[in-house]
Coordinates of N, CA, C and O in Angstrom, one line a residue:
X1 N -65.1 85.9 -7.0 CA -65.8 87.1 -7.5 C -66.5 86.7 -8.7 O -65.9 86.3 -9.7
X2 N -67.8 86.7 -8.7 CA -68.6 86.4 -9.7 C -67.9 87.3 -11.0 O -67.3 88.4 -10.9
X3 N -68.1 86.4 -12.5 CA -68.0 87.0 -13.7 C -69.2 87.3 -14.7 O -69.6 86.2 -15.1
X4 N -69.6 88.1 -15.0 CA -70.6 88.3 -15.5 C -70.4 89.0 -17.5 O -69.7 90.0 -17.7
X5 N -71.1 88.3 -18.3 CA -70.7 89.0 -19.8 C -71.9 90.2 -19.9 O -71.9 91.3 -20.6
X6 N -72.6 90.0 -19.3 CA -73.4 91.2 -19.7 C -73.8 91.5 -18.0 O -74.3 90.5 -17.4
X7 N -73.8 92.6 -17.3 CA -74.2 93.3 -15.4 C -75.5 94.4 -16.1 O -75.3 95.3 -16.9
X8 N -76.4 94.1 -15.7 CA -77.8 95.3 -15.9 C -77.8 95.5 -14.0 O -78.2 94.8 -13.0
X9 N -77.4 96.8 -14.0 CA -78.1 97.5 -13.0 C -79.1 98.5 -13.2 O -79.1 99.4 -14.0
X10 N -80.0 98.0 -12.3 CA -81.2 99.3 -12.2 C -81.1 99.5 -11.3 O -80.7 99.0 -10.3
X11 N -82.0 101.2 -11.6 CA -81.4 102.3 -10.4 C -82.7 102.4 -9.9 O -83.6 101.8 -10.6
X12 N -83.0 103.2 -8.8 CA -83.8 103.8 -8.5 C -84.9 104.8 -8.9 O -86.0 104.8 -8.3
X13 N -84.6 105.5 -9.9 CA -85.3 105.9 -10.6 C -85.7 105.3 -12.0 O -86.1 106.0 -12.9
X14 N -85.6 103.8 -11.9 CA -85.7 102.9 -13.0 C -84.9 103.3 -14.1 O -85.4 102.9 -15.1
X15 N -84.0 103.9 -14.2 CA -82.9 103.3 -15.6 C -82.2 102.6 -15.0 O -81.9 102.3 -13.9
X16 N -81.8 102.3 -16.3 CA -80.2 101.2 -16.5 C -79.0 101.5 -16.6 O -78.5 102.2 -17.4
X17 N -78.5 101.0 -15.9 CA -76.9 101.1 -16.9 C -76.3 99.9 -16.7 O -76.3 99.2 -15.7
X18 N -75.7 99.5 -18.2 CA -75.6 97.7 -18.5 C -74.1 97.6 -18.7 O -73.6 98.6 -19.3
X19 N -73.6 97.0 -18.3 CA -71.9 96.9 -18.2 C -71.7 95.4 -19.1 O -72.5 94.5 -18.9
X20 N -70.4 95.1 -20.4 CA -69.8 94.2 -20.4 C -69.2 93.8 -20.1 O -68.3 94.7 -19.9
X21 N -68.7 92.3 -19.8 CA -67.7 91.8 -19.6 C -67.0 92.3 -18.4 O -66.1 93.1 -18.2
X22 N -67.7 91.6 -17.6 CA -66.8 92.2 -16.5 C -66.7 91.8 -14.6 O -67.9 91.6 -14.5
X23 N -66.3 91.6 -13.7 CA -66.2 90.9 -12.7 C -67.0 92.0 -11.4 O -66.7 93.2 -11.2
X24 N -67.9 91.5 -10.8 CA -69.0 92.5 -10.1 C -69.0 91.7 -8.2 O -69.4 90.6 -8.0
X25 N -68.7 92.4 -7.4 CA -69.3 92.3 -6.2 C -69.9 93.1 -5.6 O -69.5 94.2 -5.4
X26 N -71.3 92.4 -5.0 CA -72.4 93.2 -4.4 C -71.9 93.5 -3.3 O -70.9 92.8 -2.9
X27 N -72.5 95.0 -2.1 CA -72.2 95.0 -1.1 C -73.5 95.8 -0.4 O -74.5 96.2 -1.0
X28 N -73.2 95.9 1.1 CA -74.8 96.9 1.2 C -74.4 98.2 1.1 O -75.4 98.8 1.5
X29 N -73.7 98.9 0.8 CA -73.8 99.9 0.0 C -73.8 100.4 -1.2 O -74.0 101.6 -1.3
X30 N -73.4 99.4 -2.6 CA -73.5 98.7 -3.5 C -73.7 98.2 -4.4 O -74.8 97.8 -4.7
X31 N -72.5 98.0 -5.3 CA -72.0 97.0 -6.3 C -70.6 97.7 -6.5 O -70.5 98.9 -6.6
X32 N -69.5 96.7 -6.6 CA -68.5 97.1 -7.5 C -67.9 96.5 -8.2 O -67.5 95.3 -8.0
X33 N -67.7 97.3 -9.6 CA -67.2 96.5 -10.6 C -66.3 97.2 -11.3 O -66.1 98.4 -11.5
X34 N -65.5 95.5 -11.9 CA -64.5 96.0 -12.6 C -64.3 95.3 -13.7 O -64.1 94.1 -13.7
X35 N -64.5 96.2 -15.1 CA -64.2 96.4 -16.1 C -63.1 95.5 -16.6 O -62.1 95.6 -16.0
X36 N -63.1 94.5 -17.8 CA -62.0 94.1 -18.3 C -61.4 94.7 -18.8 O -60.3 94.3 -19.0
X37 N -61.7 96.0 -19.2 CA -60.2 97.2 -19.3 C -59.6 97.9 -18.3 O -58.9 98.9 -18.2
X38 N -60.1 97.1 -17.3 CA -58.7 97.6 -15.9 C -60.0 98.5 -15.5 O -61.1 98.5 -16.1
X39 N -59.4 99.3 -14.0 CA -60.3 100.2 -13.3 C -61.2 99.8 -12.6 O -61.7 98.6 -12.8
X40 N -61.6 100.5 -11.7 CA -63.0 100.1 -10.7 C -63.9 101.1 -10.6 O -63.7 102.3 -10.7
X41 N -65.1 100.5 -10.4 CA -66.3 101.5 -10.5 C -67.2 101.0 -9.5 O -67.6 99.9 -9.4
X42 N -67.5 102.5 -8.4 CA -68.7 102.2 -7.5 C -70.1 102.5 -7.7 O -70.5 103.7 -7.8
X43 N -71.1 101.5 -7.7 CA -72.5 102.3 -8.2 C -73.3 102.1 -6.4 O -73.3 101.1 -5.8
X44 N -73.8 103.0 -6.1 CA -74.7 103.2 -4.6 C -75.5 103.0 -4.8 O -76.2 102.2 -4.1
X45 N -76.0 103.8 -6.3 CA -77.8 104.1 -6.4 C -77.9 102.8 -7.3 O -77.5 102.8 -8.5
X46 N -78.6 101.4 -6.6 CA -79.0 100.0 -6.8 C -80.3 99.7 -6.2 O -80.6 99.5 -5.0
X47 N -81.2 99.5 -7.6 CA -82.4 98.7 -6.9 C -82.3 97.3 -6.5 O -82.4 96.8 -5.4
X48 N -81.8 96.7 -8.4 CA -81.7 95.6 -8.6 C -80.8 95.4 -9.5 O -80.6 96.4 -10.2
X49 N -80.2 94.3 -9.6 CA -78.8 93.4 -10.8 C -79.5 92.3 -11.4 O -80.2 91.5 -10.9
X50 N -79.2 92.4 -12.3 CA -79.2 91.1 -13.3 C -78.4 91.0 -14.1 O -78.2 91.9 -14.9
X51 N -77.5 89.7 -14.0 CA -75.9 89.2 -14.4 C -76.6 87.7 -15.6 O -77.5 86.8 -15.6
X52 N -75.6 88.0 -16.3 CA -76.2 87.4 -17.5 C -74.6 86.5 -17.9 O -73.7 87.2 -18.1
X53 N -74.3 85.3 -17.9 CA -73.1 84.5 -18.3 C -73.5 83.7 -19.5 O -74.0 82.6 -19.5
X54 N -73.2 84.2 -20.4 CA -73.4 83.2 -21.9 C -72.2 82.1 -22.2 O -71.1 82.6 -22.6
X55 N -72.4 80.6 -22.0 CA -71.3 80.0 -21.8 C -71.7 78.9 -23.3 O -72.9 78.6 -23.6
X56 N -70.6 78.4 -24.0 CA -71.0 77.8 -25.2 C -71.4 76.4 -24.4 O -71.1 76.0 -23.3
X57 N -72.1 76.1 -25.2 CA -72.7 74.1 -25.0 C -71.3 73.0 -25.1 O -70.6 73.0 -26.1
X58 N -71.1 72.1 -24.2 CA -69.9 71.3 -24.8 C -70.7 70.1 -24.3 O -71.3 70.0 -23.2
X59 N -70.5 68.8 -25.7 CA -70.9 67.7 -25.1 C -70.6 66.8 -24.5 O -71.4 66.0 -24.1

């Protein structure tokens, strides 16, 4: 299951709603995510996702 620090869904009627930190699977009905404070959340109304992973540099 993908991890994502920053989940931007856009909706349909073009807003956002941006989630931190948190573990997200797409589905065709779709997206569910769950919160590093526990809990699950279903969103339907999905245009588009963009998942953002900020990982430090190691050399």
């Amino acid at each position: 299951m993908p991890h994502a620090d920053t989940l931007d869904v856009v909706h349909h009627d073009d807003t956002r709603t941006r989630f931190k930190d948190v573990r997200y699977q797409l589905h065709r009905d779709g997206i569910r995510i769950w919160p590093a404070e526990g809990g699950e959340q279903l969103v339907t109304d999905v245009l588009m996702t963009q998942a953002y992973r900020q990982r430090t540099a190691t050399d």
